[in-house]
XYZ file of C-alpha atoms in Angstrom:
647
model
C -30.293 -36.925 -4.108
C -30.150 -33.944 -1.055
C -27.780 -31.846 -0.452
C -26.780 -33.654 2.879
C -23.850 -35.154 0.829
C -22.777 -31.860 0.084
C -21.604 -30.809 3.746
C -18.612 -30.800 4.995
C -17.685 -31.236 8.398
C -14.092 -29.614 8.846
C -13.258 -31.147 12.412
C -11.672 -34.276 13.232
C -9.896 -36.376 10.699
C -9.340 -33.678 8.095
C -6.486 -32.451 7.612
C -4.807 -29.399 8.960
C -4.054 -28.090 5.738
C -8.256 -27.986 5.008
C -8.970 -25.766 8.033
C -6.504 -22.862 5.933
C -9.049 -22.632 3.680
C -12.713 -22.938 5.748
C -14.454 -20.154 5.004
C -17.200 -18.156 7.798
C -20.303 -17.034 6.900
C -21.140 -13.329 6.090
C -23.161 -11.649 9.039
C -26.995 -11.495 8.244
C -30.274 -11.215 9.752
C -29.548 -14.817 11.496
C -26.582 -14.680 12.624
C -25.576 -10.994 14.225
C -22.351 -10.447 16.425
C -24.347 -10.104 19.604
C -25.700 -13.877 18.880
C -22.018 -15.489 18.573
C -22.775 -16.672 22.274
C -25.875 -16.187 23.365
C -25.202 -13.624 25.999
C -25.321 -10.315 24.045
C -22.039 -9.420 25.147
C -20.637 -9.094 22.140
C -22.837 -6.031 21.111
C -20.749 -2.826 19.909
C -22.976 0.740 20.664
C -24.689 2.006 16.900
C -23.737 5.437 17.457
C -21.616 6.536 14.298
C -23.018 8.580 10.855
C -21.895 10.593 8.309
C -20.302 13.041 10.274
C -18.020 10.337 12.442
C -16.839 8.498 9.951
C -15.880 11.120 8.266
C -13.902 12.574 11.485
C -12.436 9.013 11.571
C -11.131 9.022 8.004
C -9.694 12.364 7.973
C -7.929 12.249 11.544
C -6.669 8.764 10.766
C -5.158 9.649 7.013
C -3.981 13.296 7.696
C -0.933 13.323 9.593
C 2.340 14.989 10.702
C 3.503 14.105 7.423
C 1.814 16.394 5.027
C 3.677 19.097 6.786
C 7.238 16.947 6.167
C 6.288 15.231 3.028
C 6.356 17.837 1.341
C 9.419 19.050 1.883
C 11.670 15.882 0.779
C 9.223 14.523 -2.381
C 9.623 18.049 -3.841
C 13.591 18.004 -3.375
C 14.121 14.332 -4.396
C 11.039 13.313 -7.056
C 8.390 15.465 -8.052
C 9.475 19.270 -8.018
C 6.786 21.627 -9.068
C 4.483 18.924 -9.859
C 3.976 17.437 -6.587
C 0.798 18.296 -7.003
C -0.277 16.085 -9.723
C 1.716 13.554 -7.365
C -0.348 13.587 -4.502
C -3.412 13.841 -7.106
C -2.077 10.329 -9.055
C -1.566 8.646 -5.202
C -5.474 9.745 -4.569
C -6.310 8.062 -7.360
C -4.464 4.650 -6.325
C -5.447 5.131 -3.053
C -9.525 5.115 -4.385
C -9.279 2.012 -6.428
C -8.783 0.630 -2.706
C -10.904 2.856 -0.903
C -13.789 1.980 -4.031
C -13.281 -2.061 -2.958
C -13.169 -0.785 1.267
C -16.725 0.332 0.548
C -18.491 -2.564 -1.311
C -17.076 -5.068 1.742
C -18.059 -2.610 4.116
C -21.207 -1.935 3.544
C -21.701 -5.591 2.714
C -20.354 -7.094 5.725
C -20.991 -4.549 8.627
C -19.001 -6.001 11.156
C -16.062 -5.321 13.177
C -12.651 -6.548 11.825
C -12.240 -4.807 8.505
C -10.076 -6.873 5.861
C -9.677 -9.282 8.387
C -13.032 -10.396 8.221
C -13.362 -9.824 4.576
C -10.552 -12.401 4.008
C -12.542 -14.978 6.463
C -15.485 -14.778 4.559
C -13.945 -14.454 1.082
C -10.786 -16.725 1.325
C -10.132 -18.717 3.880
C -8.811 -18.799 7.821
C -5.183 -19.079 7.189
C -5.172 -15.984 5.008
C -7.328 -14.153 7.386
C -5.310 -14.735 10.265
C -1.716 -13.590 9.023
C -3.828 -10.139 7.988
C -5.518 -9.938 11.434
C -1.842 -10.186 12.585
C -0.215 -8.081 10.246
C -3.000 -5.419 11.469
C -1.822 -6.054 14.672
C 1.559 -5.240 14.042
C 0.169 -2.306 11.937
C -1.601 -0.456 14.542
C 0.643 -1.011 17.601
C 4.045 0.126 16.163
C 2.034 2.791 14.330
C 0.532 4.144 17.252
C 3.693 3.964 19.355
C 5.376 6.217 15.888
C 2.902 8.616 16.320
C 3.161 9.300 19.705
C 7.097 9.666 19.819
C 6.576 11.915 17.384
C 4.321 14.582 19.441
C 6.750 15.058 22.314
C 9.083 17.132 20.234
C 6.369 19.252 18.468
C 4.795 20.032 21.501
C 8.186 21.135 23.518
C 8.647 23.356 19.783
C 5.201 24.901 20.861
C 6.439 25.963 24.201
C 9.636 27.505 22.989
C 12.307 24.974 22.486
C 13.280 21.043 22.277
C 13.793 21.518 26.482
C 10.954 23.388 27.280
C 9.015 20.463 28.586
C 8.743 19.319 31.911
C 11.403 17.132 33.212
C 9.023 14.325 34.307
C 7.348 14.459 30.274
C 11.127 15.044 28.602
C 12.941 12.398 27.369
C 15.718 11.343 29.261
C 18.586 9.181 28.009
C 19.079 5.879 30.753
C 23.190 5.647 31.581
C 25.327 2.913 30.904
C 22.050 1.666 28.332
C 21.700 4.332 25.589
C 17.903 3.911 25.645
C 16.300 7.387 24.854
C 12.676 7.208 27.170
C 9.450 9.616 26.023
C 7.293 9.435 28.874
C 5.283 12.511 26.940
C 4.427 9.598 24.281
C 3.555 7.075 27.160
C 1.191 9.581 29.040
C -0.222 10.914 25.240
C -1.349 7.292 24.984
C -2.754 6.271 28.043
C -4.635 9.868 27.772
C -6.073 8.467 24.090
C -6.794 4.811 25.547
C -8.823 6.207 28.590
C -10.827 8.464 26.104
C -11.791 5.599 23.837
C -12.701 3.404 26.840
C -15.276 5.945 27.612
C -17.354 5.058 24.309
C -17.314 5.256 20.398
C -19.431 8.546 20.095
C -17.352 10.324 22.979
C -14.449 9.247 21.355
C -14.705 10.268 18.066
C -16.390 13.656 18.971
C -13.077 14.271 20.781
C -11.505 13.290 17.193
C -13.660 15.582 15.403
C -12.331 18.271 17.312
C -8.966 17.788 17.209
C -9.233 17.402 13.262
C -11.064 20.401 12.749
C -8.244 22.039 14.388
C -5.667 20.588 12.062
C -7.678 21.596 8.820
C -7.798 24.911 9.899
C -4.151 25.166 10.221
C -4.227 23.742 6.683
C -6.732 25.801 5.398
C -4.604 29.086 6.981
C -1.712 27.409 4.917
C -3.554 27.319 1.688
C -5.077 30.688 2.068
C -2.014 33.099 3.357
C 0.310 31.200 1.163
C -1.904 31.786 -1.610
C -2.195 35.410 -0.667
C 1.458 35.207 -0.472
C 2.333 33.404 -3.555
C 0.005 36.037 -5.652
C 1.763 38.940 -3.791
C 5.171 37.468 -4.881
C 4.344 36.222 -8.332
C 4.881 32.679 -7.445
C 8.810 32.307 -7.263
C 8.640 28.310 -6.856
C 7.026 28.192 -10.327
C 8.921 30.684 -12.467
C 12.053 27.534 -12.967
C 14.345 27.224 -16.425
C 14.007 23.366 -15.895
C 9.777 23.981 -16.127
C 7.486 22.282 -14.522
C 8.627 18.601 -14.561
C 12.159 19.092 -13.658
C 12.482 15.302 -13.172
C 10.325 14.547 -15.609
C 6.870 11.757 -15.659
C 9.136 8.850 -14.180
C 9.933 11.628 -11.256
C 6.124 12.354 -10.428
C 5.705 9.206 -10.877
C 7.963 8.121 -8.146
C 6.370 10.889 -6.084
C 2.964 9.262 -6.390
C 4.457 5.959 -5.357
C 6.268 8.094 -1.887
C 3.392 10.003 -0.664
C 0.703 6.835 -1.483
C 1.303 6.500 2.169
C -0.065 9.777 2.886
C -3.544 8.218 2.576
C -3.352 5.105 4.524
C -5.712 5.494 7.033
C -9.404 5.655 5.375
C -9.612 1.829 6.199
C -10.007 2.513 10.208
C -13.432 3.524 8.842
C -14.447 0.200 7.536
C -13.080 -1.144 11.456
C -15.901 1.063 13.051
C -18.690 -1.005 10.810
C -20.624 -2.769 13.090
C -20.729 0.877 15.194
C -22.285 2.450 12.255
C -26.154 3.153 12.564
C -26.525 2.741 8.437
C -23.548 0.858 7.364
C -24.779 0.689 3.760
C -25.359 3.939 3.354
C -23.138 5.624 5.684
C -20.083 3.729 5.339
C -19.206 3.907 1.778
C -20.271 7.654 2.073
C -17.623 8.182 5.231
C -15.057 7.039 3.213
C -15.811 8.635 -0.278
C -15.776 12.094 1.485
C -12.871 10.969 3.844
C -10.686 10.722 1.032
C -11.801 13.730 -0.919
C -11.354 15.832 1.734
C -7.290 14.445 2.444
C -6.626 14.495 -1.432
C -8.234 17.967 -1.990
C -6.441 19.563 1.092
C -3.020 17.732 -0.029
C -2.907 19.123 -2.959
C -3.774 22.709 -2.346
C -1.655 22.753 0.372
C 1.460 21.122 -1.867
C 0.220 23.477 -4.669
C 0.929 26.411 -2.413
C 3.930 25.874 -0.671
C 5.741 24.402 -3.677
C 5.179 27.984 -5.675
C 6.638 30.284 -2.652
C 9.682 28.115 -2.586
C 11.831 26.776 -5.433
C 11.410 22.638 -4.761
C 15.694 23.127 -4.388
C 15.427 25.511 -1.680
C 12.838 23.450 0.462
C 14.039 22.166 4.031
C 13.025 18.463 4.247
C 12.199 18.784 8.152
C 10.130 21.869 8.379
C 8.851 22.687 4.495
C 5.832 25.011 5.226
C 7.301 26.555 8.239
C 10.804 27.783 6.771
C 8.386 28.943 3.449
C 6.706 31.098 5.347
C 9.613 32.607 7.194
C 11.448 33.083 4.260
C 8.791 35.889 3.559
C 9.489 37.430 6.686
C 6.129 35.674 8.182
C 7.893 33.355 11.094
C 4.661 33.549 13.296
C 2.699 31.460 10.855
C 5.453 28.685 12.695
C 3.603 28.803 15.431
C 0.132 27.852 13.801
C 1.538 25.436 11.894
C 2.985 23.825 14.636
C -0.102 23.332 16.275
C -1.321 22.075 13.169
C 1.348 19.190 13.484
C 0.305 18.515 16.780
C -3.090 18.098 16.449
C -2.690 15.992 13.188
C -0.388 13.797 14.971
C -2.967 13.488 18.241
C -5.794 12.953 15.688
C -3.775 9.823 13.906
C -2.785 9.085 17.551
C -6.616 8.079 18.188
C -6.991 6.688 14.625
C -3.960 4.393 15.248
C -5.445 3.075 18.561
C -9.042 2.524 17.455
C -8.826 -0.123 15.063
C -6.840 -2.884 16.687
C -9.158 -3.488 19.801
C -11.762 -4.492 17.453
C -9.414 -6.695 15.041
C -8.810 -8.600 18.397
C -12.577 -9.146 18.876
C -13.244 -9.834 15.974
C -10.569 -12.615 16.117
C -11.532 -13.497 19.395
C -15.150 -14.101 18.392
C -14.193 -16.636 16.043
C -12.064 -18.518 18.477
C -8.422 -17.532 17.035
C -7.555 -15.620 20.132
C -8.808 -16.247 23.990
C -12.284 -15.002 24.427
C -10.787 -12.541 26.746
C -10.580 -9.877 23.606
C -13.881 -10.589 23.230
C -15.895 -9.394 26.278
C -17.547 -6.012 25.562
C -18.439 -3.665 28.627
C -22.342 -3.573 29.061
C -22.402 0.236 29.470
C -20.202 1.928 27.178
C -20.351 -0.826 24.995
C -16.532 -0.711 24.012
C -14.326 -3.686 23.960
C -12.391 -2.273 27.270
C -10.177 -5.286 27.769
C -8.692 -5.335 24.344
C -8.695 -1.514 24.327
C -6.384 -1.234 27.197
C -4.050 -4.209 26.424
C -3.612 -2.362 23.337
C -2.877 0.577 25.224
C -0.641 -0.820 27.070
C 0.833 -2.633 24.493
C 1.501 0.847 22.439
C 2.387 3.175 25.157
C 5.383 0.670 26.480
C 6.669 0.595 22.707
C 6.233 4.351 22.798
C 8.322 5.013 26.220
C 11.371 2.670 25.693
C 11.961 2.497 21.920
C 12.467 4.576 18.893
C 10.110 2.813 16.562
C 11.299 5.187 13.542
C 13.403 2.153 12.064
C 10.588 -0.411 12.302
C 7.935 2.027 10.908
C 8.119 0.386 7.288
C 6.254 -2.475 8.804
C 2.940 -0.387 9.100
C 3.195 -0.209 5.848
C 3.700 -3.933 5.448
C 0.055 -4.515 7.011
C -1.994 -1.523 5.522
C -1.107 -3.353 1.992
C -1.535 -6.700 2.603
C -4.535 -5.602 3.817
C -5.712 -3.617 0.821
C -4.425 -6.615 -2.039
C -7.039 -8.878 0.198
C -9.437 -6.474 -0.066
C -8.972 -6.370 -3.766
C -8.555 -9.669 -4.134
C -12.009 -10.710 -2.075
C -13.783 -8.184 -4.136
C -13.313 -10.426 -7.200
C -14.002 -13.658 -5.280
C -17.199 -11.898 -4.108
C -18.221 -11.359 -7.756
C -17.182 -14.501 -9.540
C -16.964 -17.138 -7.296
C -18.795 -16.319 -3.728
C -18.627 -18.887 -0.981
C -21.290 -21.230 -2.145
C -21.110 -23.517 1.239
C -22.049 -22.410 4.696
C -20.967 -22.800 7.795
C -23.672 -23.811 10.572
C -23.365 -25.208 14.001
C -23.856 -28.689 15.117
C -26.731 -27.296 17.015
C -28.306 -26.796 13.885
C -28.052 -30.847 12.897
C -31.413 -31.626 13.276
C -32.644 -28.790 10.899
C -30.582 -29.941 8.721
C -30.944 -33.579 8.435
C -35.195 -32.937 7.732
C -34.106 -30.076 5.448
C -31.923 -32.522 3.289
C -34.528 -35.597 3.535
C -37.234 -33.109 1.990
C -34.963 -32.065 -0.960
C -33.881 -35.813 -1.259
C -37.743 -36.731 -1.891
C -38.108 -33.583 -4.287
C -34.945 -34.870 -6.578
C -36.133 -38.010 -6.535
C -36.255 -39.550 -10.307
C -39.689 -38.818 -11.897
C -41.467 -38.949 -15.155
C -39.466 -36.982 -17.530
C -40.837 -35.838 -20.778
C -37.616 -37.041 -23.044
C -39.258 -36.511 -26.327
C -39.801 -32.568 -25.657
C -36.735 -31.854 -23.871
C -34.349 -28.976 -24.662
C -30.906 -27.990 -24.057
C -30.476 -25.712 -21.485
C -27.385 -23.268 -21.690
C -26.540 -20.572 -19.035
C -27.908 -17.804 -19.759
C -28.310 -14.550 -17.402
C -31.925 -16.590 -16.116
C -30.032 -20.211 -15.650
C -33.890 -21.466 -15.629
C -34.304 -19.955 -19.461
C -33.879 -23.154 -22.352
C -31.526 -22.889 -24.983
C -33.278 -22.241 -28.180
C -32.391 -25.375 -29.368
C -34.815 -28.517 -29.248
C -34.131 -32.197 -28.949
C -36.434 -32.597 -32.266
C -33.328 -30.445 -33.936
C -30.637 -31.833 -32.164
C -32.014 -35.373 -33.736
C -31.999 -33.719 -37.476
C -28.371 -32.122 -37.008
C -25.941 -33.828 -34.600
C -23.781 -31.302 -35.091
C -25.941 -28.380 -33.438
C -26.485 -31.074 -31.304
C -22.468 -31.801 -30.847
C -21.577 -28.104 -30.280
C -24.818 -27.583 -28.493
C -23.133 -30.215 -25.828
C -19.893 -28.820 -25.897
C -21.064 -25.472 -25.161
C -23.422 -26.620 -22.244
C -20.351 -27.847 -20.702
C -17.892 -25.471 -20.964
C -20.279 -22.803 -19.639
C -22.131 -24.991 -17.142
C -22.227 -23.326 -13.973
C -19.542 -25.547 -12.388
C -16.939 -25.075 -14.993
C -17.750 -21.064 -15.130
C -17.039 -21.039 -11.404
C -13.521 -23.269 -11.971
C -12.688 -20.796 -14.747
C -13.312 -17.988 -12.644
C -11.101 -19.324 -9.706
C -8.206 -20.328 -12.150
C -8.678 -16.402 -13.646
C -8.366 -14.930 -10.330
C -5.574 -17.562 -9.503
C -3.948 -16.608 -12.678
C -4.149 -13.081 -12.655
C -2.474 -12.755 -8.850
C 0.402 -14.836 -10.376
C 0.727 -12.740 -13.012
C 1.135 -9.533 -10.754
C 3.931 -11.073 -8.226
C 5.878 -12.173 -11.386
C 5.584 -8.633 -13.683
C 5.860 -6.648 -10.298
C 8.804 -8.834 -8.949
C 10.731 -8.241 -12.248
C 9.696 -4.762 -12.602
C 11.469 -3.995 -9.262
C 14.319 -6.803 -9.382
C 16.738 -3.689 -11.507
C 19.835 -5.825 -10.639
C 18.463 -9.225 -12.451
C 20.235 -10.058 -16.115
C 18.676 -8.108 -18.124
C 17.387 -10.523 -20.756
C 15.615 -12.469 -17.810
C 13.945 -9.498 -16.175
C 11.980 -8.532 -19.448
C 11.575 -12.232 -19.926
C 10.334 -12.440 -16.649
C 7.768 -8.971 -17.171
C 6.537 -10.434 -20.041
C 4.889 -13.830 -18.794
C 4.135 -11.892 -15.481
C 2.016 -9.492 -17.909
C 0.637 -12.721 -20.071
C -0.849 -14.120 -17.405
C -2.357 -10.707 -16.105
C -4.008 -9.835 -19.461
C -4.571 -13.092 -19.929
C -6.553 -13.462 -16.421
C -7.962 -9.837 -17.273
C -9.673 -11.089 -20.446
C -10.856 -14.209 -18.922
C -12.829 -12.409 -16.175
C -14.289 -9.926 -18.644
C -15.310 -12.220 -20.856
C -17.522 -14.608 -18.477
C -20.322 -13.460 -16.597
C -20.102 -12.927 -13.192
C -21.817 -14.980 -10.657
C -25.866 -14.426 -9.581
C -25.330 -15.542 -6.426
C -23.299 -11.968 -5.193
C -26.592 -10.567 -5.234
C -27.464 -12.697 -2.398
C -23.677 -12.203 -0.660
C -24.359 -10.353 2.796
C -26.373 -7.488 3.197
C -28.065 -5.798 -0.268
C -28.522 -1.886 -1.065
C -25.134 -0.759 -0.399
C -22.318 0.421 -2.625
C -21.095 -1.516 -5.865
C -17.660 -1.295 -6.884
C -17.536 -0.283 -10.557
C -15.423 -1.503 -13.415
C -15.109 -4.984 -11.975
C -12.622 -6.522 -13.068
C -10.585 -4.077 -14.337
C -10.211 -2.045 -11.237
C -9.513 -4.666 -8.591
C -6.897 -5.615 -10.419
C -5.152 -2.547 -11.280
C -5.832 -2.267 -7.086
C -3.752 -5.457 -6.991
C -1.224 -4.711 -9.203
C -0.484 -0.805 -7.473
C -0.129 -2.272 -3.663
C 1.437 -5.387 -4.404
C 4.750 -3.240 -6.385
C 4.565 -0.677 -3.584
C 5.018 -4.326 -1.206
C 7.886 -5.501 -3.106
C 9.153 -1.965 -3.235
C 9.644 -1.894 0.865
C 13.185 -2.999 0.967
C 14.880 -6.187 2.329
C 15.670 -5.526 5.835
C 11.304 -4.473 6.455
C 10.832 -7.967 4.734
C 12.822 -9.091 6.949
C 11.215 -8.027 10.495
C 7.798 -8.699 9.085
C 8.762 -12.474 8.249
C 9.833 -12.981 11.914
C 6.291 -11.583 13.431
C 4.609 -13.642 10.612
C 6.504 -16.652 11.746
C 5.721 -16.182 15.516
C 2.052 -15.589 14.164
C 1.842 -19.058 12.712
C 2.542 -20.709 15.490
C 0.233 -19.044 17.340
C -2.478 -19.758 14.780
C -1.166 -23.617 15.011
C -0.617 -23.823 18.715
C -3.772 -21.874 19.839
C -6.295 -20.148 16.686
C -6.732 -23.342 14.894
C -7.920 -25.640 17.465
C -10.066 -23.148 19.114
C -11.681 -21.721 15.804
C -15.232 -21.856 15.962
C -15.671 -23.574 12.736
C -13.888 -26.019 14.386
C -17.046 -28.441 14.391
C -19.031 -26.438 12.161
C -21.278 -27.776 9.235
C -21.123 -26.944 5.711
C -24.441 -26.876 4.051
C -25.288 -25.058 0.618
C -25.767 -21.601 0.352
C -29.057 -21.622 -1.411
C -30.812 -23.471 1.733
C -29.704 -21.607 4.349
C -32.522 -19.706 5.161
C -34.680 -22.965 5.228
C -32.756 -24.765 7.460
C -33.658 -21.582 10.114
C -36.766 -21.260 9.020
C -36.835 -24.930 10.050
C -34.538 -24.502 13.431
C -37.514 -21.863 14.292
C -40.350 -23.775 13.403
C -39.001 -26.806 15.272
C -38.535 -24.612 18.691
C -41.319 -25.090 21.199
């Protein structure tokens, strides 16, 4: 029997719910971006190393808000161990950026989780991420550039310094406060990136090297300073834990966001020149560099301040001056400013390439597709997303919606987790081909058909074959013993079934299954503090069953040979798989729940217009539309074949 009764054509009469679940194939050495249409179009510039990515990482993840953060996490949480706070958030934040750099490096191509989740899970899930991103990255952007009007006018002497035509201005009879600083910052940032990747992120490089020396002069005159004074933040009656673990603890969870950002390295993969190399290397040093710097610089300015005296708006700047050093303002200002600029670019980078990347698979017009021939930048989506972020930035005060870039960055990062463990234990074992490729198909599956045709069959010498690590290896039990004792012969069965490769891939699924439903039911009653108290540790309690209970299950079988065939080979391997994936899981999906009603709210409503776009538009148009599924394992003979049958 071939393997032609194994595809599965997802167009026509199946139903809508099927094409939520239709899975593309990874990018390999046969199918590339630049061959989605034939015209080469589609091909991004391979201009980014080391060095880049590594400017990416850091401009996108340090911000403005190191120098507030600070300031209220000390006051409210941590104290003098904010520290160990931002150390326990750089943790967290490495299970995900350990799972970012397996995928990456993997699957080298533009749309980051986005395309992870089309490969790994399915279109429906990949879509509300790709528009979640979307969200993510324009009202994060638009933040970000609100938020340098009023540092730079601080530069210049004063919140009116600024020119009248870059001030804001307040529109009578409406209320409406304009920045047209923020507008022009943006369409400044868009026209850079239009120019090309390597321009771009040269500029970046810059512009972050001048915000780690302003942290660097932090770390280094407040240390001066705090050894000069004997640290006064540190010498405390209530010690060093003044709100004890559940307080640091609580810090952890606050400045997580600090380090949301690394992933707008995995977004510049197919611009990478060694993606397997270079890209799990970019964002390894990425985050070392934000955690180290975050903590020396909270390590400082928490010891020449007691955490109670610490203004929440200006931390580091009203330290200094209250040791008589109010120039260091100045520097540190600048610092802001060019942290903010560099998160600015970081922000507006990403999302023209989630919109090709959706565009290429037919969820959005092929407009966001088209890439200019000579800077090789996705121009069109670049400025609609310019445009897009610098009106948000003029007219509105995005402060109130900015819990919804955190809404994306997370969702994002559970996928991430979450594909990682598909990836291992249950990989996409169906492909997706073109119809042009029927032909190749039909004479691959007629030649397997006459290969699996019934033969002779030696029935007296036949063994029992388990799975073993080498599925080809026999059991080491014969059908001459099975004939003396049926009951080696009984269990022999009954083993060869439950860890048949079939069932170890339906156990696996059912594990992962398990395990996610096990994390939305402990972290939903581990946040729910106004639920009957009896019910919530009811609640915790199955929610953890099923997680250990998932956990065990996934340690326990082996994982799947055929992720050693999934996408490109040589790069980075998550380690501790399960266990760390998991704990990924578990960390973003409370920190989810944890965002408050009225964000869950505002997300819903731009989830809710994004299904119906996927429905009206994305899932008619999606290029696996028509497509054919064919196994995995013959894939590469069915081009060999297409090639071979070419004149």
């Amino acid at each position: 029997m071939g393997f032609l009764s194994d595809t599965q054509n997802y167009g026509g009469g199946v139903g809508a719910l099927r094409t939520l679940v239709r899975r593309k194939q990874v990018d390999s050495a046969h199918t590339t971006p630049s061959s989605s249409d034939g015209s080469g179009h589609h091909q991004l510039a391979k201009a980014l190393t080391i060095p880049h990515l590594i400017a990416i990482g850091v401009g996108s993840t340090i911000g403005a808000g190191v120098y507030i953060l600070v300031g209220t996490v000390a006051r409210e949480h941590s104290g003098p161990a904010l520290t160990f706070s931002f150390l326990i958030a750089g943790i967290a934040a490495a299970l995900s950026a350990f799972c970012y750099a397996e995928l990456a490096s993997r699957c080298p191509s533009a749309g980051s989780a986005y395309h992870y989740s089309y490969i790994c899970v399915g279109e429906g899930v990949a879509w509300l991420i790709g528009w979640a991103l979307i969200l993510e990255y324009t009202i994060g952007g638009s933040a970000v550039a609100r938020g340098i009007s009023p540092n730079l006018a601080m530069l210049f002497g004063g919140p009116s310094s600024l020119p009248s035509f870059l001030a804001r201005q307040t529109i009578p009879g409406l209320e409406i406060v304009v920045d047209p600083c923020a507008a022009v910052l943006v369409f400044a940032v868009t026209g850079l990136l239009c120019f090309g990747i390597k321009e771009s992120t040269f500029v970046q490089g810059i512009v972050t090297s001048a915000n780690i020396c302003a942290m660097i002069f932090v770390i280094v005159a407040g240390g001066y300073l705090g050894f000069k004074t004997g640290w006064p933040g540190y010498d405390l009656s209530a010690g060093y834990f003044p709100f004890g673990a559940d307080g640091m603890l609580a810090g952890a969870s606050t400045v997580f966001f600090a380090y949301i950002g690394f992933d707008s390295v995995a977004s510049t993969a197919e611009e990478v020149k060694n993606p397997q190399r270079d890209l799990p290397m970019g964002i390894g040093f990425a985050l070392t560099i934000c955690c180290t710097l975050y903590m020396l610089v909270s390590a400082v300015i928490v010891g020449l301040v007691p955490y109670y005296a610490m203004d929440p708006d200006t931390p580091i700047s009203s330290a200094f001056a209250s040791h008589d050093i109010k120039w260091a303002a100045y520097i540190i200002t600048v610092g802001a400013c060019t942290a903010l600029c560099s998160t600015l670019m970081g922000s507006l980078l990403p999302q023209p390439r989630i919109l090709m990347a959706m565009a290429r698979d037919g969820l959005l017009p092929s407009f966001f597709s088209e890439v200019n021939k000579r800077t090789q930048v996705p121009i069109k989506s670049t400025l609609v997303t310019g445009l897009l972020s610098a009106g948000l930035a003029f007219f509105m005060d995005v402060e109130q919606l900015s819990g919804m870039v955190s809404v994306g960055t997370l969702l994002a990062f559970t996928m991430v987790a979450i594909s990682v463990l598909i990836l291992r234990y249950v990989p996409p074992d169906e492909v997706p081909l073109p119809p042009s490729f029927q032909e190749a198909i039909d004479s691959v599956s007629a030649r397997h058909s006459m290969s699996n045709s019934p033969g002779d069959v030696d029935v007296e010498n036949a063994k029992i074959y388990g799975i073993t690590a080498d599925e080809r290896a026999p059991a080491l039990v014969s059908k001459e013993t099975t004939l003396e004792y049926p009951l080696i012969e009984k269990a022999a069965g009954q083993l060869n079934f439950l860890m048949s490769e079939g069932n170890r891939r339906k156990i696996a699924g059912w594990s992962i299954a398990v395990t996610c439903i096990g994390v939305f039911v402990l972290t939903s009653a581990a946040s729910s503090l106004s639920l009957y108290g009896p019910l919530r540790y009811t609640l915790a309690g199955v929610g953890g069953v099923l997680l250990l209970s998932g956990l065990v299950l996934l340690t326990w079988i082996d994982q799947d040979d055929a992720r050693h065939r999934f996408g490109h080979s040589g790069g980075f391997i998550c380690p501790f798989v399960p266990l760390l994936p998991i704990c990924c899981v578990l960390i973003n999906v409370y920190l989810l729940i944890n965002l408050g009603g009225a964000t869950w709210t505002r997300v819903s409503i731009w989830l809710a217009i994004g299904a119906l776009v996927y429905i009206c538009y994305g899932r008619r148009h999606s290029s696996l539309q028509d497509a054919v599924y064919v196994p995995a394992a013959h894939v590469d003979e069915i081009y060999e074949s297409s090639s071979n049958s070419l004149p």
